[in-house]
Short mmCIF file of C-alpha atoms and ligand atoms in Angstrom, two decimals:
data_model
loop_
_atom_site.label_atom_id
_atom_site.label_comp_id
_atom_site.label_asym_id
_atom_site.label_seq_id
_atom_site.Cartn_x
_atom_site.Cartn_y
_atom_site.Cartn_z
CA UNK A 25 133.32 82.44 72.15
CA UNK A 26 131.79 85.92 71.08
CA UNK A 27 128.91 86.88 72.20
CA UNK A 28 126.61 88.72 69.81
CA UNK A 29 124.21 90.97 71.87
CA UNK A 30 120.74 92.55 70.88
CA UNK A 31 122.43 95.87 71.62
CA UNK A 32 124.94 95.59 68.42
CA UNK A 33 121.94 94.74 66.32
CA UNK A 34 120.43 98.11 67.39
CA UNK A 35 121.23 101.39 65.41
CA UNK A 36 119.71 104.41 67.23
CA UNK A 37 117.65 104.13 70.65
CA UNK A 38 114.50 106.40 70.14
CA UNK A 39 113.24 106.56 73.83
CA UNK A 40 114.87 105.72 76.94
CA UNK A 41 113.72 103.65 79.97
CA UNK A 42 113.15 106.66 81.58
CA UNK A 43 111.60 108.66 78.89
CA UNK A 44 109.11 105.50 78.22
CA UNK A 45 108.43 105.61 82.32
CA UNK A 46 107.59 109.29 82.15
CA UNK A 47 105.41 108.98 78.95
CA UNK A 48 103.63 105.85 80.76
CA UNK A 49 102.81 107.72 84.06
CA UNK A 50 101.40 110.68 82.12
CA UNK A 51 99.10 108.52 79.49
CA UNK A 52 98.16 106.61 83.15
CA UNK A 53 96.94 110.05 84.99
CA UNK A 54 95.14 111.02 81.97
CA UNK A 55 93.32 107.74 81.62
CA UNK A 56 92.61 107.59 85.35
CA UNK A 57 90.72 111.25 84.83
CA UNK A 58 88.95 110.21 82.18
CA UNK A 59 87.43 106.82 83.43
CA UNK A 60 88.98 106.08 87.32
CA UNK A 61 85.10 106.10 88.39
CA UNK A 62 84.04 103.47 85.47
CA UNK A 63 85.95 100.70 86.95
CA UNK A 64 87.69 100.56 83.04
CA UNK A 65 88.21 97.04 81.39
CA UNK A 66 92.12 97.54 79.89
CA UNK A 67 92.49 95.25 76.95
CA UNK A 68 95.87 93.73 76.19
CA UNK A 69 96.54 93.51 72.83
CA UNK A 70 99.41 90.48 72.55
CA UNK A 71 101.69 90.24 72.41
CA UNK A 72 103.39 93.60 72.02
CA UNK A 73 101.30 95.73 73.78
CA UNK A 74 102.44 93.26 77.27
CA UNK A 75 105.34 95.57 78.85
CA UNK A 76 103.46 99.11 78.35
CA UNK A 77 99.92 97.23 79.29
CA UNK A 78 101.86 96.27 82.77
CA UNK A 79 103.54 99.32 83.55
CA UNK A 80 100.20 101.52 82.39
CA UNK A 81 98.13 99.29 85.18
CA UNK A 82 100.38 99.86 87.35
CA UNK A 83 100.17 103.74 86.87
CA UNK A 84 96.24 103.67 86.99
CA UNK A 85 95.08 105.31 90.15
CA UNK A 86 91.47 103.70 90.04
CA UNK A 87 90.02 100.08 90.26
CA UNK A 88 90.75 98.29 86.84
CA UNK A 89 89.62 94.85 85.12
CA UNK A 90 92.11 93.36 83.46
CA UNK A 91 91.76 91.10 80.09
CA UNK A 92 93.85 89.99 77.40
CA UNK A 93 92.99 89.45 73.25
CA UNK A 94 95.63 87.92 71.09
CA UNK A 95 95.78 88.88 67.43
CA UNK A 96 98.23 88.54 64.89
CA UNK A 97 98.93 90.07 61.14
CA UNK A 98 102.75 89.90 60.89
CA UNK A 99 103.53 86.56 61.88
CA UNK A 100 107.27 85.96 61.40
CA UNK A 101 107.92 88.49 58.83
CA UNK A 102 108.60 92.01 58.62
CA UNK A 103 105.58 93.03 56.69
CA UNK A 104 101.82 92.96 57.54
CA UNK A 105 99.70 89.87 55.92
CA UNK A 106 97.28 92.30 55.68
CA UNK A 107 95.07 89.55 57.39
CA UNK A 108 94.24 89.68 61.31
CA UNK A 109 94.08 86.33 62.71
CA UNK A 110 92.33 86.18 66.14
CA UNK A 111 94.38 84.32 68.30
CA UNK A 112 92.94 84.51 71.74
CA UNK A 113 89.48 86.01 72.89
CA UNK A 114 88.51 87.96 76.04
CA UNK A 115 87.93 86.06 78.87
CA UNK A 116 85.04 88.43 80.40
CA UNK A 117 81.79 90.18 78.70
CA UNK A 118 82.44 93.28 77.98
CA UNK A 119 78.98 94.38 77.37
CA UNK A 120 77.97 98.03 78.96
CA UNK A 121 82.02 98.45 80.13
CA UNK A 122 84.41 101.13 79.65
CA UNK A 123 86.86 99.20 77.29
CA UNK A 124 90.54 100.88 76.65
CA UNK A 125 92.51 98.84 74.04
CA UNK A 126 96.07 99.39 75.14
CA UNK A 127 98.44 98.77 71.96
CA UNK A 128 102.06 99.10 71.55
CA UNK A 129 102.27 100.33 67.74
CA UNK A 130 99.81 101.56 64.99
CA UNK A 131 101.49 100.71 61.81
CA UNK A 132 98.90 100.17 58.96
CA UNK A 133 96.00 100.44 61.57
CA UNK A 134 94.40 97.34 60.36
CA UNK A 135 95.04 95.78 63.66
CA UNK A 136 93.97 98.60 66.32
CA UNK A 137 90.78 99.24 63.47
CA UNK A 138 90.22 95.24 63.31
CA UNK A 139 89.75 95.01 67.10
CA UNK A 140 87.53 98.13 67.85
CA UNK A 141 84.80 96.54 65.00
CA UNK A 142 85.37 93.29 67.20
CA UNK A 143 84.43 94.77 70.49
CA UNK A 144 82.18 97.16 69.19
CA UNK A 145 79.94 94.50 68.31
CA UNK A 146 79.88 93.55 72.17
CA UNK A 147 78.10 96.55 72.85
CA UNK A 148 80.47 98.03 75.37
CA UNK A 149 79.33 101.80 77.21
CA UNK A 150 82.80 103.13 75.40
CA UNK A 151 85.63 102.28 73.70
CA UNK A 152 88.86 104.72 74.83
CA UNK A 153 92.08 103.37 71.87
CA UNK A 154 95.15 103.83 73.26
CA UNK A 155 98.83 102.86 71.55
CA UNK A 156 102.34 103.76 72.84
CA UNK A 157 103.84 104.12 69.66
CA UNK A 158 101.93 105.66 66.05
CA UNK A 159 103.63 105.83 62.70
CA UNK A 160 101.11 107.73 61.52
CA UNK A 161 103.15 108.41 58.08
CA UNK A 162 101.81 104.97 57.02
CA UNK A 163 97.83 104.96 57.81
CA UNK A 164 95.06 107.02 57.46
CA UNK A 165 93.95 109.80 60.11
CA UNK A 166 90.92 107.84 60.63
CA UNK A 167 93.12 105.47 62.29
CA UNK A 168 94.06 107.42 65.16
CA UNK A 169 94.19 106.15 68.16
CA UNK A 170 92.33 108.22 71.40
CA UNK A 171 95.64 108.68 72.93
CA UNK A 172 99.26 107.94 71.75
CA UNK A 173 102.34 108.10 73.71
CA UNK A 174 104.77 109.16 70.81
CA UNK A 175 104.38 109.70 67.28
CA UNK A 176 107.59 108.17 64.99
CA UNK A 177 108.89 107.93 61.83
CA UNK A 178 108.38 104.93 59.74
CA UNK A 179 111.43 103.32 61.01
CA UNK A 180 111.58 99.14 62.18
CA UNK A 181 111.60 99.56 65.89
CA UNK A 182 111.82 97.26 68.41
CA UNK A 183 112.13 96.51 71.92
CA UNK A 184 109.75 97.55 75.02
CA UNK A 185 107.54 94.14 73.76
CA UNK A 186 108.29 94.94 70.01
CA UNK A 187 110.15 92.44 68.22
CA UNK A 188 111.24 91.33 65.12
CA UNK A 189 110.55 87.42 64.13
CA UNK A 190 110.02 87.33 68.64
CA UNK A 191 113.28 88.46 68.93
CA UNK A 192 114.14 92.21 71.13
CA UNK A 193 110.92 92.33 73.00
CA UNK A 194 112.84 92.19 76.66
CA UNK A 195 114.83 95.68 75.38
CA UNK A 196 114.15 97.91 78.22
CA UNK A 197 114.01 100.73 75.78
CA UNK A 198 112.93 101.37 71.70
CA UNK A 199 115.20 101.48 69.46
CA UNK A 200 115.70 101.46 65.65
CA UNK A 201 116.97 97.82 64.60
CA UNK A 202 119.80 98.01 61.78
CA UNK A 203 118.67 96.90 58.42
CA UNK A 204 120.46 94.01 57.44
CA UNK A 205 118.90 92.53 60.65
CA UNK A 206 115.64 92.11 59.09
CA UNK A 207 116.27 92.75 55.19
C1 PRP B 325 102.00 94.07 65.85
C2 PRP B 325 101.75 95.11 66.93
C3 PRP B 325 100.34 95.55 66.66
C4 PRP B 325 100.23 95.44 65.16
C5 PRP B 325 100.35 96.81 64.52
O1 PRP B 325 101.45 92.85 66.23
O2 PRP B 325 101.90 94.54 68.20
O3 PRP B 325 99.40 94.70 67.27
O4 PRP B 325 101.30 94.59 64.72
O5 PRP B 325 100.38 96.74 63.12
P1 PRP B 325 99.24 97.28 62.17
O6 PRP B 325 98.83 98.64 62.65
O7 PRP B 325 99.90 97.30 60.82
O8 PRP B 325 98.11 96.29 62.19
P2 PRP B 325 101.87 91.43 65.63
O9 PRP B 325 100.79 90.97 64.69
O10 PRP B 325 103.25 91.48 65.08
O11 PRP B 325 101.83 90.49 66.91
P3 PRP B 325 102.65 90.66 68.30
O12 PRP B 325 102.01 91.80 69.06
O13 PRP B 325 102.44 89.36 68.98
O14 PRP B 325 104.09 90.95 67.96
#
């Protein structure tokens, strides 16, 4: 029997395991500057955001809190509803924290902007936005995040928790998935 793997369905690989690790450790130093005496509350977004949330926790040299928020405006398709659903709430108050929403991709920015209103409301001391990846061909500048590990094109990328229809998340690295995978 042939086996079809998630590699063959992959066209380019953008950034590397190791180039993701080295991004990770950097965006985790700066973070840890900026708030390691605030004992920080990291956000989750899921599902995406799961691998780089882990791995940036892990390079945070400071005492965290850790929650996690599910949302969702893609569903199984390729393109956003342009509706975000919320899924899952916080478990803890968040009121008078140092919040950082850790995302894995700003496409449209309705998500990222969605969830800062959301937690703004809370009252938190700050809100710090931080994504891994940013196509920020395809939303407004308002919709910047406060950090970003790499800016791409406005490719379909998956892997390193980004998926298409839940499929490519475990990819240890991003890549650019081939068309007629998702056309
Ligand atoms: C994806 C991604 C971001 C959002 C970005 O989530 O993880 O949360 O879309 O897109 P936007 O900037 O256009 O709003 P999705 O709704 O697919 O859920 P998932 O994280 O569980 O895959």
């Amino acid at each position: 029997m042939l086996i079809r793997t998630a590699e063959q369905d992959i066209e380019r690989v953008l950034y590397t395991e190791k180039a993701i690790a080295a991004r990770v450790e950097e965006i985790g130093t700066q973070l840890t500057k900026k708030l390691g005496d605030k004992r920080p509350v990291l956000v989750c977004v899921l599902k995406g955001a799961s691998f780089f949330y882990i791995d940036l926790c892990r390079c945070m040299n400071c005492a965290i809190d850790m929650d996690f928020i599910s949302v969702s405006s893609y569903g199984a398709g390729a393109q956003s509803t342009g509706v975000v659903r919320l899924i899952k709430d916080l478990d803890n108050n968040i009121t008078g924290r140092d919040v950082v929403i850790v995302e894995d991709i700003i496409d449209s920015g309705l998500t990222m902007h969605y969830l800062k209103e959301l937690l703004a409301a809370r009252k938190p001391s700050s809100i710090t936005t931080v994504s891994f990846l940013d196509k920020a061909s395809c939303h407004d500048k308002s919709l910047k995040t406060d950090i970003c590990g790499f800016e791409i094109p406005d490719e379909f990328v998956v892997g390193y928790g980004l998926d298409y229809a839940n499929y490519y998340r475990n990819l240890p690295y991003i890549g650019i998935l081939r068309p007629e995978c998702y056309q």
